[in-house]
Amino acid sequence: MSETTATASRGTDDCDQGRRHVVVIGGGPAAHRLADSLRARREAGGPPIGVTVIAEEPYLPYDRVALSTRLAAPVDLTLGDGTLWTAADVTCETGVRADAIDLAGRTVTLSDGRSLPWDDLVLATGSSATVPPIPGAAAGRVYRTVDDVDRLRAEIDDFREQHGRPAAVVVVGGGLLGLEAAGGALALGAGAAIVHSGRWLMSSQLDEGAGQALGRVIDGKGIRMHLGTRPSEVLTAPSGRVIGVALQDGTTIPADIVVFSIGITPRDELARAVGIEVAPRGGVVIGADCRTSAPGVWAIGEVAAVDGGCVGLVAPANAMAEVVADRVSGGAAEFPGVDDATKLKLAGVDVASFGDAFARTPGALEVVYADPPRGLYQKLVVSADAKTLLGGVFVGDAAPYSGLRPLLGRELPAEPVSFLSAAGAEPPAGIELPDDAQVCSCNAVTAGDVRGWIAGDHGEACTDIATLKSCSRAGTQCGSCVPLVKKILDTELTKAGVAVSTALCEHVSMSRTELFEAVRVLGLQTAAEVFERFATGYGCDVCKPVVASVLATQTNAYILDAGSGPLQDTNDRALANMQKDGTYSVVPRIPAGEISPAKLKVIADVADRYGLYTKITGGLRIDMFGARLEQLPDIWRELVDAGFESGQAYGKALRNVKSCVGSTWCRFGVQDSVAMAIFLEERYRGLRSPHKFKMGVSGCARECAEARAKDVGVIATENGWNLYVGGNGGFQPAHAQLLATDIDSETLVRYIDRYLMYYIRTAERLQRTARWQEELDGGLDHVRAVVCEDSLGIAAELEAAIATHVEGYEDEWAATLRDPARLRRFRSFVNAPDTPDPTILRVPEREQTRPAAPGERGSGPVPIAGATIPVGPGRASREG
């Protein structure tokens, strides 16, 4: 985090010179937004107003929304690039507190004894975390600031080190921050439980259906929930250490760390002390102009009470800051009201709500799609005539949020159900937002604003997403609107006749699709041929892997031969995934997750012999972590000899085909899903593509293999198989869409052949099937026409390409082990091939080992030149 020792002398001088000066008490995001807005207005020709921000914490204003990322790792959350605080007439005083306000003298007394004069005073003091008045509460922690988060992370790590087991963390409060704290604790290896007074999680933002869906997902992640009750006491040992939490329902939960996240209390004590009006439930009362009851005093952010209540969201705080910036600059802006729309990833689950999420509007109708076993819930609230959008709630799949949020209060351009992506629906193509529709609620940017920047209404036209974000400020806060901003940019550039560049990079002017087709038609076989014809210079990290992938798909050649080796990504070059400590993972293919006891024993023996960490993955495979580069050939020789082959977890290719046990064992199964999954995995293994892809086969409609969360999903029916396409989990999850129903096995395979090869030929670099499918003109209907109806007349060609792949497939590790020249790649030190990397250290944990953290590597001299490997005869060693 960035700290500053700047003084406020410039601000004092401003007052002495008769220049208007604003003092802001509080160093949070709202204060940052106000200072930034005043600077921007001054640079645009507005009045020269000086700003001094008083920040009690020893940091420059930081992004409190991203505290969960700080819990995972000590990342810098400082807002902006720091240039704001080096600008003329802008100062941030960190690590100092405002102790008193003198309304008559217009001064603020600081904790270090100084007194700052002001022309306008802005209260941006925020709020503090509420702690319940119960016995033992003082032993608990809160989740509110950077220091709170750092302390929690340290306590979790220290507990494990001291006691040899994970800490049991109990989070009191099942709202936004509570879920983030519990998810963060779980990610750090701690046990996690949530105590929440409501009957479902996030009961203030989500309706019961959404809350129950979220609860199922959270429970599935291993976070225990205690709902509909409150803590009555935090139990401690005589030493003061936390040992448990007693609940009002009579149960007791074991606990080592307790975190309170039950709400906020506005920090309005400075205002109360001088008689400024506060709301009955706390918070400084403001009007539409953000003025308080005292002349020259304003309030913004969480301390400001609007209509009797305070709001802890970014967008309203930013809007208040803009109002004050405009007012002190001579304008007449008014606060537009509270926008409580939220879109977050909580404990790995996408959650969003906006508008009238609880359907309280008279006559409101609710259009709902719910899939409880999958933890999916989508609801739109519309007017009585089902035309006007009033609100929405999304859990598990929040993809429609960014497009629907700007349409709040407007007539939907299609039937409401067409916007529920989890149901496999698609909104009509070509929907264009009106100019006054708000695209970025954090920064109050409308679609018209974005179009204006693109058109050059404010100077030079913005023709790329980075410039557009910088100029318009859209997408620079939480980032959830960036896909929508990019879509508007592409649409407007196309309208203006400006070619939207699809070039791979500065070296290759073609798109990936164009390059793939050119290589196919010309029959090029080597990287040298491709670069000679279609590239300038020597290529880069963008185009080189694409060329290598295209050649691998079309030639079936060994990926590290024929000049392709240097083009590959780090993982492909090692035929293994590099981990954070420089070691690699070993992932043998286990089709459909079916494995014999004999092969399990081989994996156990290999992992034990080489000291590898083992973990069963969600893809029904066993990953082994911690192999050094020079160990990979020996490990794989044992695995290949036992009948294993590479699982290609390192490549942009098929990862796995997940399966339930199907009709072989399950009494609900209607088809043999295991046999089908094994067949599909062995058919498409090694198939290189624009991005990784996964498949799933479920033996009945209960969908235990989660096939609809895969790029290709197959679900058994009484009459055959249903085929779903275009799904994925990960950072931007998408629900697969139904392509064909009740088809036989032969037709199923034929359709999958066509779908995969059409995707491989026409998708762009690093584009998942879901995004590719969305961007095709006609979407799923186009895919269905090509795959099922052969509308382009290329079905036989697509099938033949897959047949060529199947016939020419060879396991990459088996091919490597047969060739001594290929094995020479796997050495940590070229001139000492058997010498291990001395920087790799392991720490025992839970009966296995893990990479040593920075603090566990011990102290000692730091080698300036690194290790020295002797080149003469004798044993290699670390010298110096």
Short mmCIF file of N, CA and C in Angstrom, two decimals, residues 1 14 84 104 142 147-150 152 174 195 255 271 350 367 392 418 484 520 662 671 694 742 769 793 833 855 868:
data_model
loop_
_atom_site.label_atom_id
_atom_site.label_comp_id
_atom_site.label_asym_id
_atom_site.label_seq_id
_atom_site.Cartn_x
_atom_site.Cartn_y
_atom_site.Cartn_z
N MET A 1 0.84 -1.19 0.00
CA MET A 1 0.00 0.00 0.00
C MET A 1 0.88 1.24 0.00
N ASP A 14 -3.22 28.46 0.45
CA ASP A 14 -4.36 28.83 -0.38
C ASP A 14 -5.29 29.78 0.34
N LEU A 84 -2.49 11.99 -8.60
CA LEU A 84 -3.43 12.96 -8.02
C LEU A 84 -2.77 13.71 -6.87
N ALA A 104 -17.30 28.14 13.91
CA ALA A 104 -17.20 29.60 13.86
C ALA A 104 -15.87 30.04 13.26
N VAL A 142 -12.71 -7.60 13.19
CA VAL A 142 -13.62 -7.03 12.21
C VAL A 142 -12.95 -7.08 10.84
N ASP A 147 -5.64 -2.94 7.42
CA ASP A 147 -5.00 -3.51 8.61
C ASP A 147 -5.81 -4.66 9.19
N ASP A 148 -7.14 -4.55 9.14
CA ASP A 148 -7.99 -5.65 9.61
C ASP A 148 -7.71 -6.92 8.80
N VAL A 149 -7.64 -6.76 7.50
CA VAL A 149 -7.45 -7.90 6.60
C VAL A 149 -6.05 -8.49 6.77
N ASP A 150 -5.05 -7.62 6.85
CA ASP A 150 -3.68 -8.11 7.04
C ASP A 150 -3.55 -8.87 8.36
N LEU A 152 -5.95 -10.45 9.96
CA LEU A 152 -6.66 -11.72 9.85
C LEU A 152 -5.82 -12.75 9.10
N GLY A 174 -23.80 -12.74 7.41
CA GLY A 174 -23.82 -13.40 6.09
C GLY A 174 -24.13 -12.44 4.97
N VAL A 195 -22.35 -17.38 10.78
CA VAL A 195 -23.53 -17.23 11.61
C VAL A 195 -24.30 -16.02 11.10
N ALA A 255 -14.32 -22.48 17.65
CA ALA A 255 -13.73 -21.37 16.90
C ALA A 255 -12.37 -21.01 17.46
N ALA A 271 -19.44 15.45 13.91
CA ALA A 271 -20.62 16.27 13.62
C ALA A 271 -21.50 16.43 14.87
N ASP A 350 -20.68 -15.91 -8.50
CA ASP A 350 -21.18 -14.65 -9.06
C ASP A 350 -22.54 -14.33 -8.48
N VAL A 367 -40.19 -13.19 -13.24
CA VAL A 367 -39.86 -14.22 -14.22
C VAL A 367 -38.60 -14.91 -13.69
N GLY A 392 -33.77 -7.13 -10.82
CA GLY A 392 -33.30 -8.47 -11.13
C GLY A 392 -32.37 -9.00 -10.06
N SER A 418 -36.15 -14.21 -22.45
CA SER A 418 -35.03 -14.32 -23.39
C SER A 418 -33.72 -13.80 -22.79
N LEU A 484 -19.62 -4.44 -21.59
CA LEU A 484 -20.62 -3.61 -22.25
C LEU A 484 -19.98 -2.41 -22.92
N ARG A 520 -4.31 -23.71 -43.57
CA ARG A 520 -5.00 -24.92 -44.04
C ARG A 520 -5.02 -25.00 -45.56
N GLY A 662 -23.36 -43.34 -14.25
CA GLY A 662 -24.34 -43.73 -15.25
C GLY A 662 -25.11 -44.99 -14.92
N GLN A 671 -28.41 -44.24 -19.38
CA GLN A 671 -27.43 -44.59 -20.41
C GLN A 671 -26.07 -44.79 -19.74
N LYS A 694 -13.54 -28.31 -22.13
CA LYS A 694 -13.88 -29.43 -21.25
C LYS A 694 -15.22 -30.01 -21.68
N ASP A 742 -32.46 -35.98 -27.88
CA ASP A 742 -32.79 -37.39 -28.14
C ASP A 742 -32.10 -37.94 -29.39
N THR A 769 -15.58 -21.33 -25.96
CA THR A 769 -16.72 -21.63 -26.83
C THR A 769 -17.91 -20.74 -26.51
N GLY A 793 -22.42 -26.53 -45.97
CA GLY A 793 -21.91 -27.59 -46.83
C GLY A 793 -20.50 -28.04 -46.48
N PRO A 833 23.22 -31.37 -15.75
CA PRO A 833 21.85 -31.83 -15.98
C PRO A 833 21.21 -32.54 -14.80
N GLY A 855 8.36 -15.99 4.18
CA GLY A 855 8.80 -15.89 5.56
C GLY A 855 9.34 -17.18 6.13
N THR A 868 26.40 -20.74 -8.72
CA THR A 868 27.43 -20.95 -9.72
C THR A 868 27.60 -22.44 -9.94
#
